[in-house]
Amino acid sequence: MPVRQRFLAFLCGFISLLTVTVTTSTAGLAQCGPGAILCETFGTGPRGELAAGLTNFSYRAKACPDDGEYTLMDTVPATCHGQAWHRVPEDHTPNDQRGNMFVVNASYQPSEFYSQTVKGLCPGITYELSLWALNLNLIGTCDNTSLRNPIIAMRIEHPDGTLIREVVQPAIERSATPTWVQLSMQFSIPTVSNDIVVKFINNGLGGCGNDLVIDDIGFRPVHPNLSIQFVNSAATEITVCADSRLTLTVGAAAGYPNPVYLWQQSTDNINWTPIANAGQARYTLARTRPGRTYYRLRNTQPINEAAVGRAQCSAESNTLIVNGRPDAPFSLGEDLVLCDGTSRVLTVPAALPTGTSYVWSNQSQDRQLTVTMAGDYWLETNLDGCTFRDTVSVNTRNCRLNDVYVPTAFSPNGDSVNDRFDVLHAASFTTYSLRVYDRWGNLIFASEQADTGWDGSFRQQPCPEGVYAWTVSYSLPDEHNELHRFTRSGRVTLVR
């Protein structure tokens, strides 16, 4: 009962589905390998013929199809063709009820039986194409003739016919008991293209021994291993206080060399979202969120940077779990500016969770803290051992903005006492302009810097004793940071 050319026409139709589904990940069933892009198991329960165009074989709704025929069934009986076939009690797909398999009785000549363009793959990524097959013929069947066992060559080409990779599979031998054999090949898409042509070539000869069962056809990317871990912890799940700092990093398996990274997080381990600005080998959570959060990492080659979030194009790490114990977050508000001689009252926020204790920076546990001086003041809450702290910085300021000090005399004699004419204020000037004139109204000194006063000279020559006129313009901020401008004038006596 020879096998097969028209059977593999089914594969041609099936693999053609890759063209439209290669970018869509299915359940990644175990029998098709992790991360399977496509996994054909032929379903479960009663099923009629395949959709038009998937195969040129003739469908027969019977247990033992004849030459050139196929059927879909969950069991192959031991009575087929004079008990020449194995009894196959179940399909290859594990853990399914009444799972179907593709049963084929066909003859063939050596030939190319499949050729299909597959689009949308990721350049530089390794892929695996595989199927499971079972030789239905018992040992001893047709032994008076030359045995014929199917031999399949899997070939991957560029669209222009240039060979990428070809693997000739071993012959599927007869066996004493029904034995499933996996046929597979791996290949990598060159970086110049993301389209390929998949070809299956039948290298075997027609004749007895070519009756087959096919199941679990899979197509998947094969990525290098990538692992992540907590810094300073070998655990895969930890419990910490919410709002604490935590760092995750690449572990022993680094994934792709010189990669681009994408950290992801999830609250249900199903729906994942990218973490903004997390594109390095190490990711630090500035504040751990309350509740359970899952974290993982993807990386890929730079050529696939735009697709690093796609399972097909990137390696995926293990998952780490962070359990954030609730704390009692709050805010004391913005930093403060106090006028000299005034005070401000800080108050414990009212909406703290039940059971929260608190303490101020001076160790007080009162509801309020009165602040009168510059400094940093904090309040710390504690909820079941998890703390949260917020700090307010307080600055003081002379709010009498026109209260400047201008000396009436100075003596630039080098004794380091009153040697310079300066205009002073307790606060820092925002803008400043000082002018000094002689008795004839000539400008003899000017400064735009409050720390640069007049030393009693003009053009590097000492000025004579006497009375000199001055004007000063300046601006200062009040306690609300609003600027106020002032101009003053007067006379100063230079004494030598």
PDB file of C-alpha atoms in Angstrom, residues 181-330:
ATOM      1  CA  VAL A 181       8.483  10.097  15.324  1.00  0.00           C
ATOM      2  CA  GLN A 182       9.065  13.837  15.243  1.00  0.00           C
ATOM      3  CA  LEU A 183      10.504  15.377  12.098  1.00  0.00           C
ATOM      4  CA  SER A 184      11.875  18.879  12.538  1.00  0.00           C
ATOM      5  CA  MET A 185      14.358  21.396  11.252  1.00  0.00           C
ATOM      6  CA  GLN A 186      15.698  24.737  12.452  1.00  0.00           C
ATOM      7  CA  PHE A 187      16.776  27.679  10.355  1.00  0.00           C
ATOM      8  CA  SER A 188      17.605  31.344  10.776  1.00  0.00           C
ATOM      9  CA  ILE A 189      16.306  34.158   8.586  1.00  0.00           C
ATOM     10  CA  PRO A 190      19.198  36.220   7.160  1.00  0.00           C
ATOM     11  CA  THR A 191      19.105  39.855   8.184  1.00  0.00           C
ATOM     12  CA  VAL A 192      18.447  41.001   4.621  1.00  0.00           C
ATOM     13  CA  SER A 193      14.900  39.613   4.479  1.00  0.00           C
ATOM     14  CA  ASN A 194      11.891  38.521   6.537  1.00  0.00           C
ATOM     15  CA  ASP A 195      10.208  36.450   3.808  1.00  0.00           C
ATOM     16  CA  ILE A 196      11.062  32.818   3.003  1.00  0.00           C
ATOM     17  CA  VAL A 197       9.852  29.895   0.912  1.00  0.00           C
ATOM     18  CA  VAL A 198       9.223  26.567   2.701  1.00  0.00           C
ATOM     19  CA  LYS A 199       9.515  23.428   0.592  1.00  0.00           C
ATOM     20  CA  PHE A 200       8.904  19.761   1.454  1.00  0.00           C
ATOM     21  CA  ILE A 201      10.578  17.326  -0.934  1.00  0.00           C
ATOM     22  CA  ASN A 202       9.716  13.608  -0.985  1.00  0.00           C
ATOM     23  CA  ASN A 203      12.946  11.687  -1.485  1.00  0.00           C
ATOM     24  CA  GLY A 204      11.407   8.235  -0.894  1.00  0.00           C
ATOM     25  CA  LEU A 205      10.216   5.712  -3.485  1.00  0.00           C
ATOM     26  CA  GLY A 206       6.685   4.453  -3.955  1.00  0.00           C
ATOM     27  CA  GLY A 207       5.657   1.015  -2.802  1.00  0.00           C
ATOM     28  CA  CYS A 208       4.662  -0.912   0.269  1.00  0.00           C
ATOM     29  CA  GLY A 209       5.219   0.746   3.620  1.00  0.00           C
ATOM     30  CA  ASN A 210       3.980   4.245   2.993  1.00  0.00           C
ATOM     31  CA  ASP A 211       0.806   4.422   5.043  1.00  0.00           C
ATOM     32  CA  LEU A 212       1.009   7.163   7.655  1.00  0.00           C
ATOM     33  CA  VAL A 213      -0.638   9.023  10.481  1.00  0.00           C
ATOM     34  CA  ILE A 214       0.222  12.708  10.957  1.00  0.00           C
ATOM     35  CA  ASP A 215      -0.465  14.913  13.998  1.00  0.00           C
ATOM     36  CA  ASP A 216       0.660  18.055  15.798  1.00  0.00           C
ATOM     37  CA  ILE A 217       2.268  20.165  13.067  1.00  0.00           C
ATOM     38  CA  GLY A 218       4.050  23.119  14.646  1.00  0.00           C
ATOM     39  CA  PHE A 219       5.934  26.254  13.653  1.00  0.00           C
ATOM     40  CA  ARG A 220       7.723  28.260  16.343  1.00  0.00           C
ATOM     41  CA  PRO A 221      10.664  30.585  17.010  1.00  0.00           C
ATOM     42  CA  VAL A 222      13.575  29.189  19.028  1.00  0.00           C
ATOM     43  CA  HIS A 223      15.202  31.839  21.226  1.00  0.00           C
ATOM     44  CA  PRO A 224      18.273  31.662  23.483  1.00  0.00           C
ATOM     45  CA  ASN A 225      17.560  31.285  27.190  1.00  0.00           C
ATOM     46  CA  LEU A 226      17.034  34.483  29.165  1.00  0.00           C
ATOM     47  CA  SER A 227      16.728  34.658  32.952  1.00  0.00           C
ATOM     48  CA  ILE A 228      16.189  37.425  35.483  1.00  0.00           C
ATOM     49  CA  GLN A 229      16.653  37.600  39.235  1.00  0.00           C
ATOM     50  CA  PHE A 230      16.369  39.937  42.191  1.00  0.00           C
ATOM     51  CA  VAL A 231      19.564  41.681  43.227  1.00  0.00           C
ATOM     52  CA  ASN A 232      20.788  40.119  46.514  1.00  0.00           C
ATOM     53  CA  SER A 233      18.122  37.385  46.466  1.00  0.00           C
ATOM     54  CA  ALA A 234      17.897  33.985  44.757  1.00  0.00           C
ATOM     55  CA  ALA A 235      14.128  33.773  45.341  1.00  0.00           C
ATOM     56  CA  THR A 236      11.643  34.003  42.466  1.00  0.00           C
ATOM     57  CA  GLU A 237       8.933  35.469  44.707  1.00  0.00           C
ATOM     58  CA  ILE A 238       9.472  37.974  47.507  1.00  0.00           C
ATOM     59  CA  THR A 239       7.308  40.028  49.831  1.00  0.00           C
ATOM     60  CA  VAL A 240       8.335  43.594  50.644  1.00  0.00           C
ATOM     61  CA  CYS A 241       6.672  46.711  51.953  1.00  0.00           C
ATOM     62  CA  ALA A 242       4.947  48.817  49.333  1.00  0.00           C
ATOM     63  CA  ASP A 243       6.883  51.935  48.290  1.00  0.00           C
ATOM     64  CA  SER A 244      10.210  50.237  49.051  1.00  0.00           C
ATOM     65  CA  ARG A 245      13.023  50.221  46.472  1.00  0.00           C
ATOM     66  CA  LEU A 246      13.753  46.977  44.598  1.00  0.00           C
ATOM     67  CA  THR A 247      16.127  46.054  41.751  1.00  0.00           C
ATOM     68  CA  LEU A 248      15.752  43.304  39.123  1.00  0.00           C
ATOM     69  CA  THR A 249      18.545  42.279  36.757  1.00  0.00           C
ATOM     70  CA  VAL A 250      19.561  39.791  34.049  1.00  0.00           C
ATOM     71  CA  GLY A 251      20.552  36.425  35.534  1.00  0.00           C
ATOM     72  CA  ALA A 252      22.861  33.641  34.374  1.00  0.00           C
ATOM     73  CA  ALA A 253      21.189  33.266  30.942  1.00  0.00           C
ATOM     74  CA  ALA A 254      21.699  36.489  29.009  1.00  0.00           C
ATOM     75  CA  GLY A 255      19.492  35.846  25.963  1.00  0.00           C
ATOM     76  CA  TYR A 256      20.672  37.563  22.783  1.00  0.00           C
ATOM     77  CA  PRO A 257      24.162  39.146  22.618  1.00  0.00           C
ATOM     78  CA  ASN A 258      24.328  42.956  22.487  1.00  0.00           C
ATOM     79  CA  PRO A 259      20.527  43.131  22.758  1.00  0.00           C
ATOM     80  CA  VAL A 260      17.841  45.725  23.201  1.00  0.00           C
ATOM     81  CA  TYR A 261      15.716  45.215  26.323  1.00  0.00           C
ATOM     82  CA  LEU A 262      12.074  45.607  27.287  1.00  0.00           C
ATOM     83  CA  TRP A 263      10.875  45.087  30.870  1.00  0.00           C
ATOM     84  CA  GLN A 264       7.202  44.192  31.280  1.00  0.00           C
ATOM     85  CA  GLN A 265       4.811  43.947  34.221  1.00  0.00           C
ATOM     86  CA  SER A 266       1.441  42.318  34.886  1.00  0.00           C
ATOM     87  CA  THR A 267      -1.108  42.042  37.662  1.00  0.00           C
ATOM     88  CA  ASP A 268      -2.540  38.703  36.484  1.00  0.00           C
ATOM     89  CA  ASN A 269       0.413  36.978  34.742  1.00  0.00           C
ATOM     90  CA  ILE A 270      -1.653  37.037  31.523  1.00  0.00           C
ATOM     91  CA  ASN A 271      -1.897  40.617  30.287  1.00  0.00           C
ATOM     92  CA  TRP A 272       1.509  42.294  30.110  1.00  0.00           C
ATOM     93  CA  THR A 273       2.346  45.972  29.654  1.00  0.00           C
ATOM     94  CA  PRO A 274       5.742  47.539  28.898  1.00  0.00           C
ATOM     95  CA  ILE A 275       7.438  49.553  31.633  1.00  0.00           C
ATOM     96  CA  ALA A 276       8.273  53.075  30.467  1.00  0.00           C
ATOM     97  CA  ASN A 277      11.980  53.943  30.243  1.00  0.00           C
ATOM     98  CA  ALA A 278      12.988  50.405  31.245  1.00  0.00           C
ATOM     99  CA  GLY A 279      15.331  49.418  28.416  1.00  0.00           C
ATOM    100  CA  GLN A 280      18.437  48.249  30.270  1.00  0.00           C
ATOM    101  CA  ALA A 281      19.713  44.960  31.689  1.00  0.00           C
ATOM    102  CA  ARG A 282      18.797  46.201  35.179  1.00  0.00           C
ATOM    103  CA  TYR A 283      15.499  47.709  36.319  1.00  0.00           C
ATOM    104  CA  THR A 284      14.919  49.426  39.661  1.00  0.00           C
ATOM    105  CA  LEU A 285      11.451  49.898  41.108  1.00  0.00           C
ATOM    106  CA  ALA A 286      11.656  53.242  42.854  1.00  0.00           C
ATOM    107  CA  ARG A 287       8.458  52.352  44.703  1.00  0.00           C
ATOM    108  CA  THR A 288       7.027  48.856  44.923  1.00  0.00           C
ATOM    109  CA  ARG A 289       3.291  48.862  44.252  1.00  0.00           C
ATOM    110  CA  PRO A 290       0.838  47.315  46.753  1.00  0.00           C
ATOM    111  CA  GLY A 291      -0.508  43.852  45.950  1.00  0.00           C
ATOM    112  CA  ARG A 292       0.966  41.183  43.642  1.00  0.00           C
ATOM    113  CA  THR A 293       2.879  42.210  40.522  1.00  0.00           C
ATOM    114  CA  TYR A 294       4.629  39.979  37.973  1.00  0.00           C
ATOM    115  CA  TYR A 295       7.778  41.078  36.120  1.00  0.00           C
ATOM    116  CA  ARG A 296       9.572  39.648  33.088  1.00  0.00           C
ATOM    117  CA  LEU A 297      12.140  40.765  30.513  1.00  0.00           C
ATOM    118  CA  ARG A 298      12.330  40.479  26.738  1.00  0.00           C
ATOM    119  CA  ASN A 299      15.415  41.059  24.627  1.00  0.00           C
ATOM    120  CA  THR A 300      16.296  40.741  20.974  1.00  0.00           C
ATOM    121  CA  GLN A 301      18.881  41.704  18.403  1.00  0.00           C
ATOM    122  CA  PRO A 302      19.136  45.397  17.472  1.00  0.00           C
ATOM    123  CA  ILE A 303      17.717  44.690  13.999  1.00  0.00           C
ATOM    124  CA  ASN A 304      14.414  43.712  15.671  1.00  0.00           C
ATOM    125  CA  GLU A 305      14.338  46.590  18.151  1.00  0.00           C
ATOM    126  CA  ALA A 306      10.934  47.811  16.946  1.00  0.00           C
ATOM    127  CA  ALA A 307       9.493  44.318  17.548  1.00  0.00           C
ATOM    128  CA  VAL A 308      11.117  43.571  20.932  1.00  0.00           C
ATOM    129  CA  GLY A 309       7.663  43.267  22.510  1.00  0.00           C
ATOM    130  CA  ARG A 310       6.593  40.460  20.134  1.00  0.00           C
ATOM    131  CA  ALA A 311       7.036  36.886  21.313  1.00  0.00           C
ATOM    132  CA  GLN A 312       8.086  35.803  17.821  1.00  0.00           C
ATOM    133  CA  CYS A 313      10.975  38.264  17.702  1.00  0.00           C
ATOM    134  CA  SER A 314      12.384  38.247  21.238  1.00  0.00           C
ATOM    135  CA  ALA A 315      13.563  35.958  23.997  1.00  0.00           C
ATOM    136  CA  GLU A 316      11.367  35.890  27.076  1.00  0.00           C
ATOM    137  CA  SER A 317      12.695  35.460  30.595  1.00  0.00           C
ATOM    138  CA  ASN A 318      11.300  33.645  33.587  1.00  0.00           C
ATOM    139  CA  THR A 319       8.783  35.519  35.755  1.00  0.00           C
ATOM    140  CA  LEU A 320       9.513  37.144  39.109  1.00  0.00           C
ATOM    141  CA  ILE A 321       6.732  37.896  41.593  1.00  0.00           C
ATOM    142  CA  VAL A 322       6.689  40.850  43.992  1.00  0.00           C
ATOM    143  CA  ASN A 323       4.116  40.981  46.764  1.00  0.00           C
ATOM    144  CA  GLY A 324       3.800  44.541  48.067  1.00  0.00           C
ATOM    145  CA  ARG A 325       2.535  44.734  51.640  1.00  0.00           C
ATOM    146  CA  PRO A 326       0.299  47.796  52.157  1.00  0.00           C
ATOM    147  CA  ASP A 327       1.730  50.885  53.837  1.00  0.00           C
ATOM    148  CA  ALA A 328       0.161  54.266  54.622  1.00  0.00           C
ATOM    149  CA  PRO A 329       1.322  56.789  51.991  1.00  0.00           C
ATOM    150  CA  PHE A 330       0.542  60.497  52.420  1.00  0.00           C
TER     151      PHE A 330
END
